[in-house]
Structure formats: structure tokens, C-alpha cells
mmCIF file of C-alpha atoms in Angstrom:
data_model
loop_
_atom_site.group_PDB
_atom_site.id
_atom_site.type_symbol
_atom_site.label_atom_id
_atom_site.label_comp_id
_atom_site.label_asym_id
_atom_site.label_seq_id
_atom_site.Cartn_x
_atom_site.Cartn_y
_atom_site.Cartn_z
ATOM 1 C CA MET A 66 7.588 -55.562 28.861
ATOM 2 C CA THR A 67 8.272 -54.346 25.261
ATOM 3 C CA ALA A 68 7.398 -56.363 22.131
ATOM 4 C CA THR A 69 7.730 -55.816 18.672
ATOM 5 C CA VAL A 70 4.645 -56.379 16.364
ATOM 6 C CA SER A 71 4.119 -56.553 12.425
ATOM 7 C CA ILE A 72 2.731 -53.297 10.749
ATOM 8 C CA GLY A 73 -0.442 -54.883 10.386
ATOM 9 C CA GLU A 74 -0.699 -55.339 14.195
ATOM 10 C CA PHE A 75 0.694 -52.371 15.018
ATOM 11 C CA ALA A 76 -2.244 -50.464 12.828
ATOM 12 C CA ARG A 77 -4.587 -52.329 14.699
ATOM 13 C CA LEU A 78 -3.056 -50.782 18.078
ATOM 14 C CA THR A 79 -2.884 -47.381 16.839
ATOM 15 C CA TYR A 80 -5.975 -46.833 14.364
ATOM 16 C CA LEU A 81 -3.320 -45.937 11.901
ATOM 17 C CA THR A 82 -3.932 -47.571 8.546
ATOM 18 C CA VAL A 83 -0.960 -49.881 6.877
ATOM 19 C CA LYS A 84 -0.963 -47.205 3.848
ATOM 20 C CA THR A 85 -0.338 -44.265 6.605
ATOM 21 C CA LEU A 86 2.446 -45.995 8.535
ATOM 22 C CA ARG A 87 4.105 -46.734 5.634
ATOM 23 C CA TYR A 88 3.948 -42.866 4.463
ATOM 24 C CA TYR A 89 5.347 -41.999 7.843
ATOM 25 C CA HIS A 90 8.229 -44.413 7.308
ATOM 26 C CA ASP A 91 9.329 -42.950 4.170
ATOM 27 C CA ILE A 92 9.075 -39.428 5.679
ATOM 28 C CA GLU A 93 10.743 -40.374 8.517
ATOM 29 C CA LEU A 94 8.245 -39.360 10.956
ATOM 30 C CA LEU A 95 7.546 -42.474 12.514
ATOM 31 C CA GLU A 96 10.154 -45.272 11.606
ATOM 32 C CA PRO A 97 9.973 -49.012 12.557
ATOM 33 C CA VAL A 98 12.295 -50.304 14.816
ATOM 34 C CA ALA A 99 13.249 -52.795 12.388
ATOM 35 C CA ILE A 100 13.046 -54.227 9.208
ATOM 36 C CA ASP A 101 13.553 -57.729 7.885
ATOM 37 C CA THR A 102 16.347 -57.920 5.211
ATOM 38 C CA GLY A 103 14.693 -60.555 3.338
ATOM 39 C CA SER A 104 11.077 -59.649 3.237
ATOM 40 C CA GLY A 105 11.241 -56.173 3.868
ATOM 41 C CA TYR A 106 8.699 -56.413 6.556
ATOM 42 C CA ARG A 107 8.463 -53.718 8.782
ATOM 43 C CA ARG A 108 8.320 -54.375 12.475
ATOM 44 C CA TYR A 109 6.879 -51.731 15.196
ATOM 45 C CA SER A 110 7.855 -51.914 18.921
ATOM 46 C CA THR A 111 4.911 -51.416 21.625
ATOM 47 C CA ASP A 112 6.726 -48.595 22.957
ATOM 48 C CA GLN A 113 5.664 -46.608 19.804
ATOM 49 C CA VAL A 114 2.113 -46.757 20.685
ATOM 50 C CA ALA A 115 1.842 -44.002 22.589
ATOM 51 C CA GLN A 116 3.913 -41.959 19.825
ATOM 52 C CA ALA A 117 1.454 -43.014 17.068
ATOM 53 C CA HIS A 118 -1.490 -42.145 19.143
ATOM 54 C CA LEU A 119 0.199 -38.280 19.676
ATOM 55 C CA ILE A 120 0.779 -38.128 15.948
ATOM 56 C CA ARG A 121 -2.763 -39.244 15.009
ATOM 57 C CA ARG A 122 -4.057 -36.607 17.472
ATOM 58 C CA LEU A 123 -1.982 -33.698 16.353
ATOM 59 C CA ARG A 124 -3.159 -34.446 12.758
ATOM 60 C CA GLN A 125 -6.886 -34.745 13.491
ATOM 61 C CA LEU A 126 -5.901 -31.135 14.769
ATOM 62 C CA ASP A 127 -4.786 -30.421 11.364
ATOM 63 C CA MET A 128 -0.735 -30.024 12.525
ATOM 64 C CA PRO A 129 1.558 -29.722 9.697
ATOM 65 C CA LEU A 130 3.685 -32.598 9.643
ATOM 66 C CA PRO A 131 6.747 -30.448 9.934
ATOM 67 C CA GLU A 132 5.810 -29.407 12.993
ATOM 68 C CA ILE A 133 4.545 -32.521 14.481
ATOM 69 C CA LYS A 134 8.417 -33.827 13.302
ATOM 70 C CA ALA A 135 9.277 -30.632 15.404
ATOM 71 C CA VAL A 136 7.428 -31.906 18.288
ATOM 72 C CA LEU A 137 8.610 -35.453 18.344
ATOM 73 C CA ALA A 138 12.158 -34.108 18.421
ATOM 74 C CA ALA A 139 11.672 -32.046 21.105
ATOM 75 C CA PRO A 140 14.842 -32.415 23.383
ATOM 76 C CA ASP A 141 12.568 -32.719 26.864
ATOM 77 C CA THR A 142 9.085 -32.332 27.724
ATOM 78 C CA ASP A 143 9.067 -28.699 28.708
ATOM 79 C CA SER A 144 10.197 -28.291 24.911
ATOM 80 C CA ARG A 145 7.374 -30.689 23.633
ATOM 81 C CA ASP A 146 4.540 -28.998 25.714
ATOM 82 C CA ALA A 147 5.529 -25.520 24.906
ATOM 83 C CA ALA A 148 5.226 -26.520 21.054
ATOM 84 C CA LEU A 149 2.102 -28.312 21.641
ATOM 85 C CA ARG A 150 0.475 -25.321 23.794
ATOM 86 C CA ALA A 151 1.056 -23.018 20.876
ATOM 87 C CA HIS A 152 -0.726 -25.237 18.357
ATOM 88 C CA LEU A 153 -3.387 -25.402 20.688
ATOM 89 C CA ALA A 154 -3.548 -21.874 21.271
ATOM 90 C CA ARG A 155 -3.818 -21.345 17.311
ATOM 91 C CA MET A 156 -6.354 -23.741 17.182
ATOM 92 C CA GLU A 157 -8.399 -22.246 19.660
ATOM 93 C CA ALA A 158 -8.288 -18.696 18.107
ATOM 94 C CA GLU A 159 -9.219 -20.200 14.615
ATOM 95 C CA LEU A 160 -12.289 -21.728 16.613
ATOM 96 C CA VAL A 161 -13.016 -18.184 17.881
ATOM 97 C CA ARG A 162 -12.814 -16.909 14.293
ATOM 98 C CA THR A 163 -15.089 -19.750 12.875
ATOM 99 C CA ARG A 164 -17.479 -19.082 15.188
ATOM 100 C CA ALA A 165 -17.746 -15.050 14.303
ATOM 101 C CA VAL A 166 -18.105 -16.128 10.861
ATOM 102 C CA VAL A 167 -20.682 -18.537 11.173
ATOM 103 C CA ALA A 168 -22.273 -15.954 13.687
ATOM 104 C CA SER A 169 -21.885 -13.414 10.753
ATOM 105 C CA LEU A 170 -23.024 -15.797 8.361
ATOM 106 C CA ARG A 171 -26.212 -16.252 9.697
ATOM 107 C CA SER A 172 -26.748 -12.967 9.945
ATOM 108 C CA LEU A 173 -26.908 -12.506 6.093
ATOM 109 C CA LEU A 174 -29.824 -14.861 6.098
ATOM 110 C CA THR A 175 -31.992 -12.054 7.474
ATOM 111 C CA PRO A 176 -32.502 -8.621 5.941
ATOM 112 C CA ALA A 177 -30.273 -6.268 7.388
ATOM 113 C CA ALA A 178 -31.936 -2.880 8.977
ATOM 114 C CA PRO A 179 -31.874 0.256 7.135
ATOM 115 C CA ILE A 180 -28.775 2.239 7.645
ATOM 116 C CA THR A 181 -29.554 5.934 8.486
ATOM 117 C CA VAL A 182 -27.102 8.393 6.344
ATOM 118 C CA GLU A 183 -26.205 11.579 7.535
ATOM 119 C CA TYR A 184 -24.136 14.347 5.601
ATOM 120 C CA ARG A 185 -21.216 16.018 7.121
ATOM 121 C CA SER A 186 -18.469 18.835 6.071
ATOM 122 C CA MET A 187 -15.556 18.401 8.362
ATOM 123 C CA LEU A 188 -12.872 20.970 8.461
ATOM 124 C CA ALA A 189 -9.044 20.068 8.598
ATOM 125 C CA PHE A 190 -7.624 19.319 11.956
ATOM 126 C CA PRO A 191 -4.179 17.916 13.416
ATOM 127 C CA ALA A 192 -3.617 14.452 14.574
ATOM 128 C CA LEU A 193 -0.958 12.131 15.981
ATOM 129 C CA ALA A 194 -0.734 9.665 13.487
ATOM 130 C CA VAL A 195 1.165 6.285 12.470
ATOM 131 C CA THR A 196 1.081 6.242 8.789
ATOM 132 C CA GLU A 197 2.083 2.816 6.932
ATOM 133 C CA THR A 198 1.453 0.892 3.624
ATOM 134 C CA VAL A 199 -0.481 -2.268 5.369
ATOM 135 C CA THR A 200 -2.048 -5.657 4.014
ATOM 136 C CA ARG A 201 -5.729 -6.860 4.858
ATOM 137 C CA ALA A 202 -4.351 -9.712 6.644
ATOM 138 C CA ASP A 203 -2.453 -7.663 9.119
ATOM 139 C CA ILE A 204 -4.625 -5.069 9.822
ATOM 140 C CA GLY A 205 -6.262 -6.398 13.071
ATOM 141 C CA PRO A 206 -2.441 -6.674 14.659
ATOM 142 C CA TRP A 207 -1.384 -3.575 13.065
ATOM 143 C CA CYS A 208 -4.059 -1.622 14.736
ATOM 144 C CA GLU A 209 -3.384 -3.401 18.396
ATOM 145 C CA ALA A 210 -0.095 -2.185 18.127
ATOM 146 C CA SER A 211 -0.424 1.432 16.908
ATOM 147 C CA TYR A 212 -3.295 2.879 18.932
ATOM 148 C CA PRO A 213 -1.346 1.985 21.815
ATOM 149 C CA LEU A 214 1.947 3.500 20.693
ATOM 150 C CA LEU A 215 -0.195 7.018 19.729
ATOM 151 C CA HIS A 216 -1.825 6.887 23.351
ATOM 152 C CA GLN A 217 1.570 6.470 25.201
ATOM 153 C CA THR A 218 3.009 8.980 22.920
ATOM 154 C CA LEU A 219 0.289 11.813 24.006
ATOM 155 C CA ILE A 220 0.767 10.696 27.827
ATOM 156 C CA ALA A 221 4.540 11.157 27.720
ATOM 157 C CA ALA A 222 4.073 14.581 25.886
ATOM 158 C CA GLY A 223 1.497 15.485 28.421
ATOM 159 C CA ILE A 224 -1.289 15.911 25.344
ATOM 160 C CA GLU A 225 -4.815 15.128 25.912
ATOM 161 C CA PRO A 226 -6.771 13.707 22.453
ATOM 162 C CA ASP A 227 -8.995 16.396 21.496
ATOM 163 C CA GLY A 228 -11.656 13.948 19.847
ATOM 164 C CA VAL A 229 -12.167 10.206 19.071
ATOM 165 C CA ALA A 230 -9.438 8.315 17.598
ATOM 166 C CA GLY A 231 -10.068 7.291 13.555
ATOM 167 C CA ALA A 232 -8.531 5.836 10.558
ATOM 168 C CA THR A 233 -8.447 6.489 7.040
ATOM 169 C CA TYR A 234 -8.275 3.627 4.537
ATOM 170 C CA SER A 235 -6.924 4.215 0.916
ATOM 171 C CA MET A 236 -8.408 2.862 -2.283
ATOM 172 C CA ASP A 237 -5.300 0.450 -2.782
ATOM 173 C CA PHE A 238 -6.274 -1.345 0.520
ATOM 174 C CA PHE A 239 -9.553 -2.052 -0.917
ATOM 175 C CA GLU A 240 -8.692 -2.835 -4.240
ATOM 176 C CA ASN A 241 -5.105 -4.477 -3.681
ATOM 177 C CA ASP A 242 -5.637 -6.008 -0.042
ATOM 178 C CA VAL A 243 -2.762 -3.616 0.995
ATOM 179 C CA GLY A 244 -2.531 0.106 0.815
ATOM 180 C CA GLU A 245 -1.615 2.855 2.942
ATOM 181 C CA VAL A 246 -3.590 3.268 6.151
ATOM 182 C CA VAL A 247 -3.717 6.218 8.859
ATOM 183 C CA ALA A 248 -4.304 5.576 12.299
ATOM 184 C CA TYR A 249 -4.930 8.907 14.436
ATOM 185 C CA VAL A 250 -5.792 10.622 17.280
ATOM 186 C CA PRO A 251 -6.593 14.255 17.334
ATOM 187 C CA VAL A 252 -4.578 16.788 19.155
ATOM 188 C CA PRO A 253 -5.041 20.374 19.796
ATOM 189 C CA ALA A 254 -3.929 22.910 17.216
ATOM 190 C CA ALA A 255 -1.004 24.103 19.447
ATOM 191 C CA ALA A 256 0.436 20.361 20.286
ATOM 192 C CA ARG A 257 3.906 19.851 19.353
ATOM 193 C CA ILE A 258 5.636 16.447 19.423
ATOM 194 C CA GLU A 259 8.952 15.595 18.200
ATOM 195 C CA PRO A 260 8.222 12.552 15.198
ATOM 196 C CA PHE A 261 9.986 9.523 16.046
ATOM 197 C CA ASP A 262 9.433 6.178 13.934
ATOM 198 C CA GLN A 263 6.369 6.219 12.519
ATOM 199 C CA VAL A 264 4.504 8.880 14.897
ATOM 200 C CA SER A 265 4.072 12.529 13.604
ATOM 201 C CA ILE A 266 1.697 15.130 13.550
ATOM 202 C CA ILE A 267 -0.325 15.445 10.136
ATOM 203 C CA GLU A 268 -3.090 17.493 9.432
ATOM 204 C CA LEU A 269 -6.234 15.347 8.166
ATOM 205 C CA PRO A 270 -8.091 17.332 5.233
ATOM 206 C CA ALA A 271 -11.358 18.827 4.950
ATOM 207 C CA GLY A 272 -14.190 17.105 3.476
ATOM 208 C CA ARG A 273 -17.212 16.313 2.741
ATOM 209 C CA PHE A 274 -18.720 12.820 3.813
ATOM 210 C CA ALA A 275 -21.703 10.670 4.265
ATOM 211 C CA THR A 276 -21.635 9.301 7.380
ATOM 212 C CA THR A 277 -23.324 6.251 9.264
ATOM 213 C CA MET A 278 -22.857 4.338 12.661
ATOM 214 C CA HIS A 279 -21.822 0.624 12.294
ATOM 215 C CA LEU A 280 -23.177 -1.069 15.655
ATOM 216 C CA GLY A 281 -22.104 -4.795 16.512
ATOM 217 C CA PRO A 282 -19.270 -7.336 15.825
ATOM 218 C CA LEU A 283 -16.297 -6.303 13.242
ATOM 219 C CA ASP A 284 -17.172 -9.036 11.236
ATOM 220 C CA ASP A 285 -20.239 -7.186 9.880
ATOM 221 C CA PHE A 286 -18.343 -4.385 8.964
ATOM 222 C CA ASP A 287 -18.725 -5.423 5.297
ATOM 223 C CA ARG A 288 -22.367 -5.086 5.139
ATOM 224 C CA THR A 289 -22.267 -1.563 6.560
ATOM 225 C CA TYR A 290 -19.630 -0.556 4.319
ATOM 226 C CA GLY A 291 -21.889 -2.056 1.436
ATOM 227 C CA ALA A 292 -24.920 -0.242 2.354
ATOM 228 C CA LEU A 293 -23.177 3.015 2.536
ATOM 229 C CA GLY A 294 -21.411 2.819 -0.131
ATOM 230 C CA SER A 295 -24.588 1.593 -2.024
ATOM 231 C CA HIS A 296 -26.167 4.539 -0.929
ATOM 232 C CA VAL A 297 -23.994 6.810 -2.170
ATOM 233 C CA ALA A 298 -23.286 5.127 -5.477
ATOM 234 C CA GLU A 299 -27.224 5.748 -6.089
ATOM 235 C CA HIS A 300 -27.362 9.242 -5.683
ATOM 236 C CA GLY A 301 -23.925 10.366 -7.356
ATOM 237 C CA GLY A 302 -21.085 12.226 -5.598
ATOM 238 C CA ALA A 303 -18.514 9.261 -4.508
ATOM 239 C CA LEU A 304 -14.834 10.468 -4.445
ATOM 240 C CA ALA A 305 -11.824 7.950 -4.573
ATOM 241 C CA GLU A 306 -10.357 9.295 -1.483
ATOM 242 C CA PRO A 307 -9.969 7.579 1.468
ATOM 243 C CA VAL A 308 -12.843 6.569 3.940
ATOM 244 C CA ARG A 309 -12.794 7.485 7.806
ATOM 245 C CA GLU A 310 -13.623 5.409 10.420
ATOM 246 C CA ARG A 311 -14.196 7.191 13.701
ATOM 247 C CA TYR A 312 -13.981 4.642 16.911
ATOM 248 C CA LEU A 313 -16.388 5.909 19.328
ATOM 249 C CA VAL A 314 -16.151 2.401 20.933
ATOM 250 C CA SER A 315 -13.731 0.325 19.552
ATOM 251 C CA PRO A 316 -12.766 -3.485 20.514
ATOM 252 C CA GLY A 317 -9.874 -1.821 22.526
ATOM 253 C CA ASP A 318 -12.373 -0.192 24.892
ATOM 254 C CA ASN A 319 -14.778 -2.884 25.637
ATOM 255 C CA ASP A 320 -14.538 -6.809 25.000
ATOM 256 C CA ASP A 321 -18.207 -7.208 23.923
ATOM 257 C CA PRO A 322 -18.256 -6.966 20.312
ATOM 258 C CA GLU A 323 -22.428 -5.844 20.424
ATOM 259 C CA THR A 324 -21.350 -2.734 21.611
ATOM 260 C CA TYR A 325 -18.710 -2.046 19.066
ATOM 261 C CA ARG A 326 -19.985 1.850 17.847
ATOM 262 C CA THR A 327 -17.780 3.328 14.491
ATOM 263 C CA GLU A 328 -18.772 5.759 12.720
ATOM 264 C CA VAL A 329 -18.310 5.223 9.021
ATOM 265 C CA CYS A 330 -17.362 8.520 6.587
ATOM 266 C CA TRP A 331 -17.635 7.724 3.167
ATOM 267 C CA PRO A 332 -16.455 10.741 0.785
ATOM 268 C CA ILE A 333 -18.313 12.489 -1.170
ATOM 269 C CA GLY A 334 -18.491 15.377 -3.644
ATOM 270 C CA GLN A 335 -21.667 17.894 -3.492
ATOM 271 C CA LEU A 336 -24.844 15.582 -3.252
#
């Protein structure tokens, strides 16, 4: 049997304070079933207890109030559950990211192992590439979309890669959190592919680089950059040209973050 209760009693039933209930009423998130015209006292139905419990749990999961409104306004159970599953998926992804950052922070508490730096001159070579201005926030999804596109294009053209995949990152990408990024796969010099969309054959220019190997999680990539860039700065000869990365073992090839192997190539003059 349904009953109505005062706002104070409803607060006790739901673990939501009277102040919170008044706020939810003001924003039309959880409205009382009746308001006394003389006193203005709010009364709630016991049928609303489950809804209040749901709101409380969603707020504990940091779901924004507009999204909670959308969940409560869902036309049917399937729509509501789909919205809840989407939020839980975002929360789980954030939890994975948080754990990775915590692990990376712990690693900062221990001295980094010295890096091994090698110097290499690279000849120019042709590559199938996707070139775009990318924000740092979007770089992960952009790479996840670009490399499958490059490999699918090679397969369709019947061309075998002529080396490991890589990328170049412009100075703007680091200075402004947005800049030109080139995802590439080396191809034979005789390769011919008709360009379409953002895929085309380019020539990676020749250059001289200081190189080192990044081993381990992507969250520690900044430490490798810091160590290699510092080495180059301390020995002179750094150039404001794109940094190259060569993906010997990439996240797309292996799900174990401890086995990622990326060669970082820092552009230099003559040391």
C-alpha cells in the first residue's frame, strides 16, 4: 500500500537530506507528490523511495544531474538500463585510467634507470601516411583509427609494409596541445596507391637522431621523453623538428603494457 510522508520522514527513508530534497525539487529532478497550499510543506510518496535511492547512487558515481534526469525520463526500462550501462562503462574506463596513473606515480618514487642513447642517421623513405592536426586529448582514439586504416589500405593494394609503423609529432603538438601528427607505415619505393581521404604516400625526410627505447606502459612515456630530450639538450644539437616514434611492439599488437617497445627518435644536428 502506498503512503505519503513528510519531507523529514522521506529524508530518513532515502538517506537524502532535507536540503538536498529541496534542491532536487527546485531543479525538477525529484518532485514531491503534494505541497500543502497553506504551509508549503512537501509530501512524498513511498513509491518514490526507489527512485530516490537510484538518484543517490548515481550521484555517488558522479553522474551529472542532466544525465540523471535523462535516466529518470527514459521511456522504458531498456532505455534507462542502456543509459546506466553507458555511464558504468565510462566509470570503469576512468578507473582503469586512474589505476594506470597511480602505478605511474609510484614509479616516480623510484629513480629511473639510465637510458641508453644511440645516434643514427636515417635516409629518406616513402610511407603510406595519415596526416592531421590532432589534439593531445584525441591522440589515442586518432591512432586507434589511423593504423587500421593504413593497414587495410595496404592489404587492399596488395602491398607489404617495408618497415615498422611509426609516427611523427610536431613541435606545436607539445607546445600547444594540438599540432600536426603523421601516422605512417613504410612502403617500397615502387609502391603506387591512389590517395583518398587523408591517406597518401609521402616521403619521410632524411635526418639524424638521438634514439632510445621506451619499454613499458604508455603512462611513463613522458619519463622517456624527459630523459632523452635532456640528454640531447645537455650535449647540444637539438632541432625543432618533429620527433619520430617507431612502434616495434605497440598496444595494437600486444595487450600487455609491460611489453610495449617504442623507439623514440629525437631530431639533432651534428653532436
